Structure formats: structure tokens, C-alpha cells
Short mmCIF file of C-alpha atoms in Angstrom, two decimals:
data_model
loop_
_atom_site.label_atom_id
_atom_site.label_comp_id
_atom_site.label_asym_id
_atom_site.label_seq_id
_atom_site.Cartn_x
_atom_site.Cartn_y
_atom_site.Cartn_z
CA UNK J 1 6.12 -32.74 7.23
CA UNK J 2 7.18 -29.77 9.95
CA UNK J 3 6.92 -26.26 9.37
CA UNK J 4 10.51 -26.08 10.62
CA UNK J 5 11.76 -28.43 8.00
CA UNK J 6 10.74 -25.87 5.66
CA UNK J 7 12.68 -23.18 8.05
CA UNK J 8 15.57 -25.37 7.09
CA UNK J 9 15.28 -25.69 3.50
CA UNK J 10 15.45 -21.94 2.92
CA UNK J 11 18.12 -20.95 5.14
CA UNK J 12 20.26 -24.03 3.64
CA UNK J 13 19.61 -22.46 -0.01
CA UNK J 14 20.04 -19.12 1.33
CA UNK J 15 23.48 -19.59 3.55
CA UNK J 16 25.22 -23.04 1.17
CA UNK J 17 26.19 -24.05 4.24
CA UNK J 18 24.73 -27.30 6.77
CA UNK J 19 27.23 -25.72 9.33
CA UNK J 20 25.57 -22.28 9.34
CA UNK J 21 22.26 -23.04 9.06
CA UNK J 22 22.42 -25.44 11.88
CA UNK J 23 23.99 -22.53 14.29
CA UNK J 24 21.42 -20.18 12.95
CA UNK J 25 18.97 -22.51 14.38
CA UNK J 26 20.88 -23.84 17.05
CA UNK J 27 20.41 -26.94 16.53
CA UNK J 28 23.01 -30.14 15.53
CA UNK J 29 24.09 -30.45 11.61
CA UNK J 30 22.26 -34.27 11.34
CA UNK J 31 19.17 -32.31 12.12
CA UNK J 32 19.44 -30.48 9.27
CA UNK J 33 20.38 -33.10 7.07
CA UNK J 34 17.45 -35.43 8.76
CA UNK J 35 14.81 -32.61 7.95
CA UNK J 36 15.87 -32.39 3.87
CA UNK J 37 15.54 -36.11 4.25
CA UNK J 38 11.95 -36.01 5.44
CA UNK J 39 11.07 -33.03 2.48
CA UNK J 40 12.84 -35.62 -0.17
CA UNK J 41 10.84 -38.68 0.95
CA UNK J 42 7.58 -36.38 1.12
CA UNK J 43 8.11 -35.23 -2.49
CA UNK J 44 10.04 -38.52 -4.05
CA UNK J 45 12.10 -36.44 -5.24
CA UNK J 46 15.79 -35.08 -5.10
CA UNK J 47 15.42 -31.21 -3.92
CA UNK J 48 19.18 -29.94 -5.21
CA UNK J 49 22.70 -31.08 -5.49
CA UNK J 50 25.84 -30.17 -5.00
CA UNK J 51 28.07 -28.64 -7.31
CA UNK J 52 31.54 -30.70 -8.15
CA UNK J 53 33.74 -27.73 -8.31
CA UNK J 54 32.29 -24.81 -6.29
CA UNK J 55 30.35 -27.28 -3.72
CA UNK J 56 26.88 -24.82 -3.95
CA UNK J 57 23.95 -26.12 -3.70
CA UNK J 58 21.92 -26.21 -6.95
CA UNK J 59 17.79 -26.62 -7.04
CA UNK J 60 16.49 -29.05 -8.60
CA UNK J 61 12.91 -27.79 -10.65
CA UNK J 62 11.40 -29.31 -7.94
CA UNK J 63 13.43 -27.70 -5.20
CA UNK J 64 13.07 -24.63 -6.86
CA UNK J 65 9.35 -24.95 -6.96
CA UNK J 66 9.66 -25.48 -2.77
CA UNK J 67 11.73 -22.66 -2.42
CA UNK J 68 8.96 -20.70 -4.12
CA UNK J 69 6.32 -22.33 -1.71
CA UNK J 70 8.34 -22.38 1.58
CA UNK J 71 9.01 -18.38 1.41
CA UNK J 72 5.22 -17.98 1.12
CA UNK J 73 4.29 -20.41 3.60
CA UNK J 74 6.69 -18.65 5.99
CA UNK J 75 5.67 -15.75 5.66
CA UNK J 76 2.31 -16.76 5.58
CA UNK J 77 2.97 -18.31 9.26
CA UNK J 78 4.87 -15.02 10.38
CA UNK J 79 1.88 -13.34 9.58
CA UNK J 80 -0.60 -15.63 11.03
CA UNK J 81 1.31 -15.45 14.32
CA UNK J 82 1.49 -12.13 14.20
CA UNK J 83 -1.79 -11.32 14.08
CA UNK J 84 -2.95 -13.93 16.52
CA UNK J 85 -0.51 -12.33 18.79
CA UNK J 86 -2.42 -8.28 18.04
CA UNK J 87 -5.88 -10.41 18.51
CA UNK J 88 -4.42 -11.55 21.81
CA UNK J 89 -3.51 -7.73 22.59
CA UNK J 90 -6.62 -6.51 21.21
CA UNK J 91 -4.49 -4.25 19.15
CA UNK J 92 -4.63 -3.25 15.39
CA UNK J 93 -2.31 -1.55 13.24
CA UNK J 94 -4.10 0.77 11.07
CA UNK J 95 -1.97 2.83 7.93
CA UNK J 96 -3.57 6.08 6.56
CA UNK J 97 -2.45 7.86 3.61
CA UNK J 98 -1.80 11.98 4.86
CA UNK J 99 -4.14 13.55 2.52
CA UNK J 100 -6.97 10.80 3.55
CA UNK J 101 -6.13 11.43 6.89
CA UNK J 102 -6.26 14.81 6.62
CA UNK J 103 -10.02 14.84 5.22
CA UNK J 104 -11.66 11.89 7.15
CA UNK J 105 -9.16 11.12 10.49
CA UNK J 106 -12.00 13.22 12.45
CA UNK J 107 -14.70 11.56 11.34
CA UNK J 108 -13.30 7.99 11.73
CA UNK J 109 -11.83 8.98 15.51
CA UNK J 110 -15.48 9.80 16.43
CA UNK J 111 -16.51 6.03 16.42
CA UNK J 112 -13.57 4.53 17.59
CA UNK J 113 -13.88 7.05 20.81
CA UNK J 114 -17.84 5.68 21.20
CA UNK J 115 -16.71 2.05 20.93
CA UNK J 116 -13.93 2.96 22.97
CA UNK J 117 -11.30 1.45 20.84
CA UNK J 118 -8.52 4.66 21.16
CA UNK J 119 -6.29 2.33 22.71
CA UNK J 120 -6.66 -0.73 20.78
CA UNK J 121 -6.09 1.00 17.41
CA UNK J 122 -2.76 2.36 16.65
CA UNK J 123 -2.75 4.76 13.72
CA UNK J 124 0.30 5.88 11.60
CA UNK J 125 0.62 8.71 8.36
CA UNK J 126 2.68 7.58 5.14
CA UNK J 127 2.50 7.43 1.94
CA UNK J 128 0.77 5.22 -0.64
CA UNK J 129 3.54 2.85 -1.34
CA UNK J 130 4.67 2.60 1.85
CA UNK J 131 1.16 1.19 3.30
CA UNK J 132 0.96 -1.08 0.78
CA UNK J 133 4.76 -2.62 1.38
CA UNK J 134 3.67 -2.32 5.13
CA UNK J 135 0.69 -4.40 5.01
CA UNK J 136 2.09 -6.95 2.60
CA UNK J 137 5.27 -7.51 5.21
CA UNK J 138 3.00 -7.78 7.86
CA UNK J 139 4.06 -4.36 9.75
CA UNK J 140 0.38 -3.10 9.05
CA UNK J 141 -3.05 -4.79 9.71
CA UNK J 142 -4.75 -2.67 7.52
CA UNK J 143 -4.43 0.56 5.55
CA UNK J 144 -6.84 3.41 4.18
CA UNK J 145 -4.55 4.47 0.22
CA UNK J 146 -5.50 6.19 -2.38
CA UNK J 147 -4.46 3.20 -4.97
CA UNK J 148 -3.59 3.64 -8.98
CA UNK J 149 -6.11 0.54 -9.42
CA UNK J 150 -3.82 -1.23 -11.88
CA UNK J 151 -0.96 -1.43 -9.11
CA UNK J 152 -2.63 -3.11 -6.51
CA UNK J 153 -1.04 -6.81 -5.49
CA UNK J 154 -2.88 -9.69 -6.00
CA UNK J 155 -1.89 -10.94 -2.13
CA UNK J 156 -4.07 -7.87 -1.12
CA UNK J 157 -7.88 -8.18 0.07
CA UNK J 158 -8.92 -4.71 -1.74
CA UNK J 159 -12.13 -2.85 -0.94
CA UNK J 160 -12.70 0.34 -2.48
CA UNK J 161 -14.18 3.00 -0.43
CA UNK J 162 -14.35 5.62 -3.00
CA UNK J 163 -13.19 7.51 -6.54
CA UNK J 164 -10.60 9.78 -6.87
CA UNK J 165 -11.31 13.58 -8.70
CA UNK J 166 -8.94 15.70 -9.84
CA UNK J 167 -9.11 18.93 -10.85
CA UNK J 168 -7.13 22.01 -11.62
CA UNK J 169 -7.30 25.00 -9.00
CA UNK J 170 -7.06 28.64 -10.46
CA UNK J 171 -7.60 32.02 -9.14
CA UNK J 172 -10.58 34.56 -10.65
CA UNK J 173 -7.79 36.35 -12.33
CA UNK J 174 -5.90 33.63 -14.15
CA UNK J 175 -6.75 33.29 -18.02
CA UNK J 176 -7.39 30.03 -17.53
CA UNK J 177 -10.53 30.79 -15.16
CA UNK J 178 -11.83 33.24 -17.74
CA UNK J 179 -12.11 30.59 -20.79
CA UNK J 180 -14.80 28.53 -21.41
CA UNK J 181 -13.81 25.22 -21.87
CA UNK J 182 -10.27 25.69 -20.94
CA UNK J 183 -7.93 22.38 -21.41
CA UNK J 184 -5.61 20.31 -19.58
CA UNK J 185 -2.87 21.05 -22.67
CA UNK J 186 -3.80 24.74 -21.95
CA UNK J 187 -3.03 24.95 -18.42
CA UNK J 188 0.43 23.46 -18.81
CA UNK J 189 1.21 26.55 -20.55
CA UNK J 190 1.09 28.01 -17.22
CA UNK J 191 3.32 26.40 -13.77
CA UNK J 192 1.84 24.48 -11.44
CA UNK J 193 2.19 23.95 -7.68
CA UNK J 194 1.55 20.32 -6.88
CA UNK J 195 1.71 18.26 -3.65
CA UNK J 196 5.04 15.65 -3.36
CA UNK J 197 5.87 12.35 -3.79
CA UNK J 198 3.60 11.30 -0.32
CA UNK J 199 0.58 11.86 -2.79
CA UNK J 200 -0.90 9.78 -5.69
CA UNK J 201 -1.66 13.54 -6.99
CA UNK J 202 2.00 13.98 -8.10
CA UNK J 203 2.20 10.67 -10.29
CA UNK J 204 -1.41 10.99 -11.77
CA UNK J 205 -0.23 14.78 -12.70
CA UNK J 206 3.01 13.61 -14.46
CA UNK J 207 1.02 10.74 -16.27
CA UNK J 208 -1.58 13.50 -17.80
CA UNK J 209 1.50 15.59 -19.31
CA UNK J 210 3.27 12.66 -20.65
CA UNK J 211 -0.17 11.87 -22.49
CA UNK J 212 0.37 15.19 -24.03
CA UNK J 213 3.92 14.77 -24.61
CA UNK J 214 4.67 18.04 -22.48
CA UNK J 215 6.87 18.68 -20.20
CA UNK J 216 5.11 20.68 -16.89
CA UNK J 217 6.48 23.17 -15.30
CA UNK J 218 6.28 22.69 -11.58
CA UNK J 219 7.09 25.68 -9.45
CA UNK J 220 7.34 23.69 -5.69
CA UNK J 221 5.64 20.79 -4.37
CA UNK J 222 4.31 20.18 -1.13
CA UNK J 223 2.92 18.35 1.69
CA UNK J 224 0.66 20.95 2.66
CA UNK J 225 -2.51 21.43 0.75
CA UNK J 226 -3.47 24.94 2.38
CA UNK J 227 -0.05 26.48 0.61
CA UNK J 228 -0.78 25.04 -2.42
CA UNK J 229 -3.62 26.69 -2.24
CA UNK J 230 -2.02 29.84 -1.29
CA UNK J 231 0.16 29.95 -3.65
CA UNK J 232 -2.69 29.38 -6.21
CA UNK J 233 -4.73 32.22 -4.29
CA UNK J 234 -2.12 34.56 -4.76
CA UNK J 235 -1.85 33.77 -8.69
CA UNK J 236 1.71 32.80 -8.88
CA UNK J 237 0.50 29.22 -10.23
CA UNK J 238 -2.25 26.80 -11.12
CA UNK J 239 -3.02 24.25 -8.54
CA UNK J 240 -3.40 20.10 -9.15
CA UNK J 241 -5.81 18.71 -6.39
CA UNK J 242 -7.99 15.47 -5.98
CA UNK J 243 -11.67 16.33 -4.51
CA UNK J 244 -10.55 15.27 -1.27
CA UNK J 245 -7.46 17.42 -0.58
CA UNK J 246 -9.17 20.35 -2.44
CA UNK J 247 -8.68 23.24 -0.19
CA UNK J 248 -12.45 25.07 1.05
CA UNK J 249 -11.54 28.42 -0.23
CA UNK J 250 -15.09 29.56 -2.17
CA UNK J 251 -13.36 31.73 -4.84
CA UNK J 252 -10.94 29.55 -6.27
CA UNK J 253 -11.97 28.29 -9.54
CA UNK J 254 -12.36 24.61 -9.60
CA UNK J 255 -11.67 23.79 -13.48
CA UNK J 256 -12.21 20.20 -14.30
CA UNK J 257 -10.09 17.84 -16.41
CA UNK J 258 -11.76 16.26 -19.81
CA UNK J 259 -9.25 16.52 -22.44
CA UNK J 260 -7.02 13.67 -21.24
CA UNK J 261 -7.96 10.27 -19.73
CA UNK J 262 -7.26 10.49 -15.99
CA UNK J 263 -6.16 7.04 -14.47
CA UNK J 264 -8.28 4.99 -12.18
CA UNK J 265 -7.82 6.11 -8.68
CA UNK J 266 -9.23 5.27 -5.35
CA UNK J 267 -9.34 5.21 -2.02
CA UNK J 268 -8.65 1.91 -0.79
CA UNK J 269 -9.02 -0.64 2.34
CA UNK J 270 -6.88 -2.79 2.16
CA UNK J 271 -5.40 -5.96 3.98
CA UNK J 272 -3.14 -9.18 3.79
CA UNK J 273 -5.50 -11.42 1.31
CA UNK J 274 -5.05 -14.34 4.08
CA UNK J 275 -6.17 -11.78 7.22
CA UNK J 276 -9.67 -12.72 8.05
CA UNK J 277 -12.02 -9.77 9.68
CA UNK J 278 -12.87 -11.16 12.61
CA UNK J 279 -13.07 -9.27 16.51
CA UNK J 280 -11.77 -5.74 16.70
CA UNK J 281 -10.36 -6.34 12.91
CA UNK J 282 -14.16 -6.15 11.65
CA UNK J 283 -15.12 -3.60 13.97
CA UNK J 284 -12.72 -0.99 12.78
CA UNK J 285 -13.92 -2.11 8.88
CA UNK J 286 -16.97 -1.60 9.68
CA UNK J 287 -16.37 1.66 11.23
CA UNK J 288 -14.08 3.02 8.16
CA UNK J 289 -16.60 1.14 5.40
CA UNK J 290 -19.57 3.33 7.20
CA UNK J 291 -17.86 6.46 7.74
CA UNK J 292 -16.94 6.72 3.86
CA UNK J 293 -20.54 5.73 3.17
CA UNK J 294 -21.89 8.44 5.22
CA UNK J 295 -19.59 11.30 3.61
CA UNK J 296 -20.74 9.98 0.10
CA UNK J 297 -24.06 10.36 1.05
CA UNK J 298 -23.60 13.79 2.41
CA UNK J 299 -21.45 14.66 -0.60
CA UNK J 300 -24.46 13.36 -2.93
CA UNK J 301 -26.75 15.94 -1.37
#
């Protein structure tokens, strides 16, 4: 059996048509026909058939079962090629979420410039969601995201790198900074500037309330962590930070959150389940794996 038979097979399914999917390919319409032949005989087994009235072409359980296979396989082989292709380059593709980036970029560039890798490793900013659809379709090698734990894909090679905090952000004068054992459900009395939509801080934030069956009020979000804490410095809101985008200003009251289970979060490196570390892929793991090991060991201190 050829790869390229398999090529076939999905196009047919996807286009109904021998005609089309032979000019897709550029290739003759027997050639088609020979290569769902070959699939049939390798299976003993009919893959689909075609409908008496409207002349589509139905699957078969069986030829629904290779459909399932072939798109994986594919992809699989786009991948493979792909990265074969980077390890010819000596190139990666590495994703970083911006508030990861923001707090460890410096420290990761540091090794990269000794091993002189600058040019072999392209870097990119976006989101969580985004890396993750990135790496799974191949446009990423790997990616540095601050993962919901339970939403991770099971065609992902995951190694965490380190918890999530989260905390709320007050100034000295705020009520809430004057209480003892002030409360999640007591600072959502109050508005809150948050950062957007690029940041898991936003959806762990909305999950709390719901828990609570409140509604927040959110005064502005942001990309910026310094004018959410701005804003919070100037006591026009309560802030919502993790530990790492936390801004450094020493008189902002750091209040943490125990009244309300906060999900699992972490910060994540992850890759295609089927990309083996190998060459300047395991160099650049080993340099991110050992950089977050070293800032947890300061941080312990």
C-alpha cells in the first residue's frame, strides 16, 4: 500500500468526483480508480458505494474507519516532513504565551545567545489557544502556555514547567486590604481590572465568579500588566493577577484566593505527541526545562 493511495481516498470522499480528484493530482482518472483498487484488495473489503439516485459516494464502516486513519496518517506525514525539512534548516519554531514571555523571554534568550542558536530559533507571542492549534497543525515546533490542565489534547507531548498562582491585587487603602481574611465573594463587591482574552487569567477569573453565582464587574481589560496595576495603584479597582504577571510594585497588597477552588493551571511545554527531541529540538528543551528550574529555585529561596 502507497501513501498516495491514501492521498486519493480522501480527496475522492472529500470532492465525489474521480474527475476532480484526478486533476487535483494531476494525474489520469484509471489511476485513481487503480489506487481504491489496491486499498480494497489490502482490506478485503468494499470501502463505499455509490448512491443510485444522487451518485455520492457513501462509506462503508470500513471506509469510514480509513477515512478516520488516512487524515491522521496524512497529517502525520505533513508533519514528519515538515520537521525533517526545519532539522535540515536547523530551524525551530518556538510559540510563547505574552505574559510568559514577558516574565522569562530574558532569561531563556541568555542561553540561546551562549549556544549561539539566535538564528536557528524563531520565536513568536500569542495566546494560549492559539499555540496549542499552532503546534497541533504543525505551524509550531513547540510552545511555552499557560494550560487549564483539563484542556490539553491527547496528540500533545505535555511537560509541565510550573503552577499557576493567582491572586487578587489591592491598594493600602482599599477595604479589602484592611480585613483580615477578606474573600473572593467579598472582593466582587468591588470592580476589577483584569487582563484580556490573550491570558488564561481572564477565563480562570470568570470560572471563580460563576462558582459563586456572581456576576463581576469588570471595569477594562488589558494586555498590559503594568496598567492593570496602575489602575489598581490608583484605587479605582481590584486587580486579578497570576504570580508570574504580578506587577513588582512593593505596596500593593497581594491578597490570596481560598474561598473558591481555583482550576489547575500551568505553564506548559508542549509539542506534537509524534515530534521526537532530537538535535537543536532537545537543545532548546533543555534550555527552557533548566531555565524554569533555575527561577523555581530562586523563587524557593
Amino acid at each position: 500500500m502507497n501513501i498516495k493511495d491514501l492521498y486519493y481516498f480522501q480527496r475522492l470522499i472529500s470532492t465525489q468526483s474521480y474527475t476532480q480528484t484526478a486533476a487535483d493530482f494531476h494525474v489520469s482518472q484509471p489511476t485513481i480508480s487503480q489506487a481504491i483498487k489496491r486499498l480494497e484488495r489490502h482490506f478485503q473489503t468494499t470501502l463505499f458505494f455509490r448512491q443510485a439516485k444522487t451518485k455520492a459516494l457513501v462509506l462503508t464502516p470500513s471506509g469510514q474507519q480509513l477515512l478516520l486513519a488516512a487524515n491522521d496518517i496524512i497529517s502525520n506525514w505533513q508533519h514528519v516532513n515538515e520537521s525533517i525539512s526545519h532539522l535540515r534548516q536547523h530551524t525551530l519554531r518556538l510559540g510563547i504565551e505574552p505574559s510568559v514571555s514577558e516574565h522569562y523571554l530574558p532569561a531563556l534568550t541568555k542561553p540561546i545567545l551562549e549556544q549561539d542558536l539566535l538564528s536557528s530559533v524563531h520565536t513568536v507571542e500569542m495566546g494560549a489557544n492559539q499555540l496549542v492549534k499552532q503546534v497541533l497543525g504543525g505551524q509550531l515546533d513547540l510552545a511555552i502556555s499557560g494550560n487549564l490542565d483539563q484542556t490539553l489534547d491527547e496528540r500533545l507531548a505535555v511537560t509541565p514547567l510550573r503552577p499557576f498562582k493567582f491572586k487578587i491585587l489591592a491598594s493600602p487603602e482599599h477595604p479589602l486590604a484592611k480585613m483580615e481574611h477578606p474573600t473572593f465573594e467579598e472582593a466582587l463587591k468591588s470592580p476589577f481590572v483584569i487582563l484580556n482574552a490573550t491570558y488564561l487569567n481572564k477565563l480562570v477569573f470568570h470560572q471563580l465568579a460563576e462558582q459563586l453565582s456572581i456576576k463581576p464587574q469588570v471595569l477594562f481589560e488589558s494586555d498590559s500588566s503594568t496598567l492593570v496595576s496602575g489602575l489598581v495603584q490608583e484605587d479605582l479597582a481590584l486587580g486579578f493577577v497570576s504570580d508570574i504577571t504580578a506587577p513588582a510594585q512593593s505596596d500593593l497588597v497581594e491578597i490570596p484566593i481560598e474561598d473558591v477552588q481555583v482550576p489547575s493551571v500551568h505553564i506548559n511545554l508542549i509539542r506534537r505527541a509524534h515530534q521526537f527531541p532530537i538535535g537543536l529540538f532537545k537543545q532548546v528543551m533543555d534550555i527552557i526545562e533548566k531555565t524554569f528550574e533555575a527561577d523555581e529555585a530562586v523563587q524557593e529561596q
